[in-house]
Steps between C-alpha positions, in 0.01 A plus 500: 500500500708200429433588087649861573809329728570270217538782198668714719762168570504478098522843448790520742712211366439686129691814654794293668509374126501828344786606724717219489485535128486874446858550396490194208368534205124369404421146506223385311216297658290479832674741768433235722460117441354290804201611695399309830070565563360402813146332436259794604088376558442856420631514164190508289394477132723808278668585819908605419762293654778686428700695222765376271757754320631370179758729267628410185715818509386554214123689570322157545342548130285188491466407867313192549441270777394115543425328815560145532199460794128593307404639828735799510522781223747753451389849412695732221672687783636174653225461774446112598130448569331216638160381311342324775619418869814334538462187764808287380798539674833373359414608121755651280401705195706692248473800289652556184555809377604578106571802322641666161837424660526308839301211657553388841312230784429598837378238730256522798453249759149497734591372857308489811508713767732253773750572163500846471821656390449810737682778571689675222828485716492069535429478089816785478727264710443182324756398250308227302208704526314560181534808275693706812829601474771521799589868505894449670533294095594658221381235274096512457359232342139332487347174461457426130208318410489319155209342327570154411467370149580841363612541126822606307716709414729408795684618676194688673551797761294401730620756806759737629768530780615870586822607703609823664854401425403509109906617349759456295655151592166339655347193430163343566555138597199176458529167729324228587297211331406636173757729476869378546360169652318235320284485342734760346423827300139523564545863650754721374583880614648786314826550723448862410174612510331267726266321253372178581371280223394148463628255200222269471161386574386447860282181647399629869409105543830393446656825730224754619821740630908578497655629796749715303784757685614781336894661545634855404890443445773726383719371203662264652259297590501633915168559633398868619140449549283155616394233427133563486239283447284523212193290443375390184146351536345313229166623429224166444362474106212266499682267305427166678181351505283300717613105497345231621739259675379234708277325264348269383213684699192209600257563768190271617159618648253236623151534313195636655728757681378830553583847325836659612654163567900586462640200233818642490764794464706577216784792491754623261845712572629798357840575439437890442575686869222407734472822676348648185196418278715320263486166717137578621313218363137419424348250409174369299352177334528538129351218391330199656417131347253359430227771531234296626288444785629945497744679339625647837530249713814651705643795611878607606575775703661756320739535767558202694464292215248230691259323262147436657144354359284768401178259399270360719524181640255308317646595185865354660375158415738281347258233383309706258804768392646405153846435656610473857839723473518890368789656321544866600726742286654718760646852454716685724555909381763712654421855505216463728320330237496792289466411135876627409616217761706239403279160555585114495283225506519159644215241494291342822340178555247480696333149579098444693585253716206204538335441841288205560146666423389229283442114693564219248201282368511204347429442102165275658336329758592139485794314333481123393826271517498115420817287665570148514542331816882451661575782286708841670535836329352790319123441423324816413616845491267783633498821283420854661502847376623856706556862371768540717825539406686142395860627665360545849350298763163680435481234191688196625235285627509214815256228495372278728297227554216588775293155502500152358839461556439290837797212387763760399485322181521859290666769502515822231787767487541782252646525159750795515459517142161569421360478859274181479462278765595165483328294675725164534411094647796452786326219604367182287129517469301138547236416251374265760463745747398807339407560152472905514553737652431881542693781646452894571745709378611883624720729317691821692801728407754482637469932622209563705230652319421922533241507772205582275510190319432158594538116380124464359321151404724467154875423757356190534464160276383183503698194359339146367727210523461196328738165630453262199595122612860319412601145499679543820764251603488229800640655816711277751384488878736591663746660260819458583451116643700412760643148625746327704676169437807294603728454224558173397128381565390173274417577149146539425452677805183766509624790510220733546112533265444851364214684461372720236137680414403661199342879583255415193229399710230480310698345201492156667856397382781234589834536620809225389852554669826506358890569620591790327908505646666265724845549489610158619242287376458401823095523529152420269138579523209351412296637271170448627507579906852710516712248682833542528717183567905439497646334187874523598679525871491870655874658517482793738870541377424502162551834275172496448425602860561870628454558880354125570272583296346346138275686283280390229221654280206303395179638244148431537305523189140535420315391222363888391513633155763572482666303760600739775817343776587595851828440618615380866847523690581217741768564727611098678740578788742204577599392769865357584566128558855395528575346131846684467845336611707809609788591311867569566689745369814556466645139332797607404781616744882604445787477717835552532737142561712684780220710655509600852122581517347151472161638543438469076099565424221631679164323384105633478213319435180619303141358455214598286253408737373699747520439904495315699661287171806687514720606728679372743648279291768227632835474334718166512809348350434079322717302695864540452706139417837469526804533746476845613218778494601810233185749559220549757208731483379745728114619510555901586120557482132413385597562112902464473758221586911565436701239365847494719807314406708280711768477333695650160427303210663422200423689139228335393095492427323337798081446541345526856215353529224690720164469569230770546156483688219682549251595768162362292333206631607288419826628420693518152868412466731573213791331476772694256854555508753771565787504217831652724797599245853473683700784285831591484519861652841700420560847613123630559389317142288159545598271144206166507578422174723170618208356716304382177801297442484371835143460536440207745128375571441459892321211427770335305768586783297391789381138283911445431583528839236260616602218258892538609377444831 
């Protein structure tokens, strides 16, 4: 029923066509142009769809048609039959129809049923609408639909526009992009017969349709009938083909996994229209390399592109296939694959990736390594072998060390290079103590191995080590010495006896002693027994002592072939006795000879001892002489005194005497003078140079007076 409906709709819109056009003259091509076809389920296999009228106006000598879809037909009487049942909505086909003197396109789009164009009275009222023409217009005109890529001569008709106001003085009018709009001149239109033509080739991928309007003016130039829109749509060529554009294309698949694992997908694009067969793509594996463990190793979906494993698993071993990584030519045919498609190729790489199915062994059961006593480092380096791939942690190995390793004296890492274990001495080995040794060696990856296999008798090594005996040098007991000692103790005074033992203990040898640096030269030894005695005074002030504290290094030799030497450090701390005067500072004062402030010079004291030899210390002026008192001092604390004058002096050099004393017991004094220079100050500037001049000893002054008296 819904078959019947749907001619009768076609049949009806050919009428309406028939009469709108009855009074113009004959217009070659397909009566009508755009067909809508609701998907039917019971259209079945040489069932008609509907009939197309084509007239060339000429007696259709010749009349051929071409479908663009190879599952529709057109009969010799125009009758579009379907060749199996149509289940794809959305599909547009054309037909082509040629004779002696006209060929024309019609296009017919499949839709489903929700899209159904329905009654004959909505398609009549829609302006846009495809192929029908408003009957209150006098301008019909259709939508013109031009191949692309078509050949010369051009111009090309390619369609016609007809008008019921067709007289002297009227004018068919073309606008839009193409026409008067750029790109420019790609339609044209016969202003008095209607013609359209186009003036070059067409690329539907560069525009795939022109909305075009169409005018009838008078001459001049004032519109009478429209606009009206006229569609050009560009019919697809397959003229693109399939690329490949997000390559390079490399997949992995582990080994050992099983048939129809996916390793990857791989997909091309189509320029061509992709609501046709032109983009319909397919795809296939032209070529694969190498050949070997099968020829066919893979297969892609000719769809969906997905490439999957196609061999068993065993054979999807990577440590018996000849290389580990496949090259697959790809090819991707529009057309549906069919062998007039356009095709491109692009290339895959596929790579077995290694899982940890093989456990490493080692090269043999027991490794020898010789090493010399007091010796650290690399002794012996443990070779293995493992089929498993070197870039993955199913190859690197990790060693370690499961027994005779009770001192921590060993220890073994792996060679990133070649993945040998080093097995190293951290520790000094003693002859003496132990002359070999042996230690049990395991070797695991660093991936866990596939549960089928396991670490078997040959992950595990022995390893013979041989300590060969040195001449090994005297050690010092203790080492560092310490002692403590006043400074300034008599010379020849023991200072401490060292003591030194050769390890050698079964070499029967004897030690001598020597001083190997003392800074001073303060100390000696003897020989024989070690003792250390004085041979100058201690200086805890020296610059030989840091902290309180002297050190000196001292060798003990034995008598081995060749002679082998320990060295020992002795630190001596010194203690502080009080064998430093203090020490004044400053001794030299200026002042002005009409100052106001007679308070001239604040003193300090300083000691190199240490307290209680220091500080407080106890300032004092020598006894002045003569007929009245000039200065006095005042102590202002433990460390500082401040000379004060009593009265303005004359420009001159003058020496105080003062005397200094300690805290030690028993005390130190120092007895030094002050030099005072009376200047001449002027305007904020102090000049001394006239008190060298004028220089007067106190001494002198105070021994003239006495003798006048």
């Amino acid at each position: 029923m819904q078959h019947e409906t749907q001619l009768a709709l076609s049949f009806l819109l050919s009428q309406v066509l028939l009469l709108a056009c009855a009074d113009l003259e004959c217009i070659p091509g397909f009566k009508q142009k755009a067909f809508y076809i609701e998907e039917p389920f019971q259209f079945t296999e040489d069932q008609p769809v509907l009939k197309l009228k084509f007239d060339d106006c000429k007696g259709n000598n010749k009349l051929t048609f071409e479908v663009s879809n190879p599952d529709f037909k057109v009969e010799h009487d125009g009758t579009l039959v379907a060749l199996k049942n149509i289940s794809e909505a959305g599909r547009t086909l054309f037909v082509h129809a040629q004779s002696e003197h006209a060929e024309d396109l019609a296009e017919i789009l499949i839709v489903e049923e929700k899209e159904n164009h329905g009654a004959l009275k909505e398609i009549l009222k829609r302006e846009d609408n495809l192929g029908f023409l408003r009957q209150k217009r006098a301008i019909l005109s259709s939508p013109v639909l031009v191949p692309e890529n078509q050949r010369g001569p051009f111009p090309r008709y390619i369609g016609k526009v007809v008008s019921r106001s067709v007289g002297e003085g009227v004018r068919f009018r073309l606008s839009g992009k193409g026409a008067d709009e750029d790109p420019k001149g790609i339609f044209k239109i016969n202003e008095n017969t209607g013609d359209i033509s186009v003036t070059q080739v067409l690329d539907r991928e560069a525009a795939a349709s022109y909305e075009l309007e169409v005018e009838i003016t008078d001459v001049n130039g004032k519109i009478i009938d429209g606009p009206v829109r006229l569609e050009v749509l560009v019919i697809d060529q397959n003229d693109n083909k399939p690329l490949f554009k997000d390559g390079p294309y490399v997949g992995h698949v582990m080994e050992g996994s099983p048939t129809g694992t996916t390793v990857m997908r791989i997909t091309a694009v189509d320029g061509d229209d992709a609501n046709t067969d032109n983009a319909l793509i397919r795809y296939d594996i032209l070529k694969q390399t190498p050949d070997k463990p099968s020829p066919n190793m893979f297969f892609i979906d000719p769809e969906k592109g997905d490439i999957v494993t196609v061999v068993s698993s065993a054979l999807l071993d990577r440590e018996t296939m000849e290389t580990p990584q496949y090259e697959l030519v790809i090819e991707a045919k529009d057309l549906g694959g069919h062998d007039v498609g356009l095709s491109g190729t692009a290339t895959a790489t596929i790579v077995i990736d290694d899982k940890n199915d093989h456990a490493p062994e080692f090269t043999k059961k027991e490794f020898l390594a010789t090493v010399k006593e007091g010796i650290t480092g690399v002794i012996v380096n443990l070779t293995i072998r493992d089929q498993d791939d070197p870039a993955t942690g199913a190859w690197r190995a990790v060693y370690t060390i499961i027994n005779g390793n009770a001192g921590q004296s060993f220890e073994i890492h792996t060679n990133p290079q070649n993945n040998e274990g080093m097995l190293s001495v951290v520790k000094p080995l003693d002859y003496e103590i132990s002359a070999f040794h042996r230690l049990m060696i395991k070797v695991e990856n660093e991936d866990p191995l596939v549960p089928d296999i396991v670490y078997g008798p040959s992950s595990t090594a022995t390893v013979q080590i041989t300590v060969e005996d040195v001449n090994e040098g005297p050690i010092f007991h203790p080492n560092p010495m310490r002692v403590t000692k006043l400074e300034n103790i008599p010379i020849g005074s023991k200072v401490l006896t060292v003591n030194a033992t050769d390890p050698d203990t079964l070499q029967h040898q004897t030690i001598r002693y020597s001083i190997y640096k003392d800074p001073a030269g303060w100390l000696e030894i003897s020989p024989t027994n070690g003792t250390i005695i004085t041979t100058a005074p201690l200086d805890r002030e020296s610059v030989y002592v840091q902290n309180d504290t002297y050190t000196a290094l001292f060798l003990a030799i034995d008598n081995g072939h060749p002679p082998a030497t320990g060295t020992g450090t002795l630190y001596i701390t010194l203690g502080d006795v009080n064998d430093n005067v203090p020490s004044l500072y400053p001794t030299l004062a200026k002042v002005c000879d009409d100052g106001k402030d007679l308070r001239i010079v604040v003193l300090g004291a300083t000691d190199k001892d240490l307290p209680p030899n220091t500080d407080p210390f106890t300032f004092e002026l020598s006894k002045q002489t003569g007929p009245e008192k000039m200065w006095r001092l005042a102590t202002l604390n433990d460390t500082h005194a401040q000379i004060i004058l009593l009265q303005n002096l004359q420009k001159a050099n003058y020496n105080i005497p003062i005397s200094v004393t300690d805290s030690g017991n028993p005390p130190l004094t120092n007895n030094t003078e002050l030099k005072l220079q009376v200047c001449a100050c002027r305007k904020s500037k102090m000049d001394c140079s006239a008190t060298d001049a004028l220089h007067i000893s106190m001494t002198l002054i105070f021994l003239s007076l006495f003798s006048l008296l």
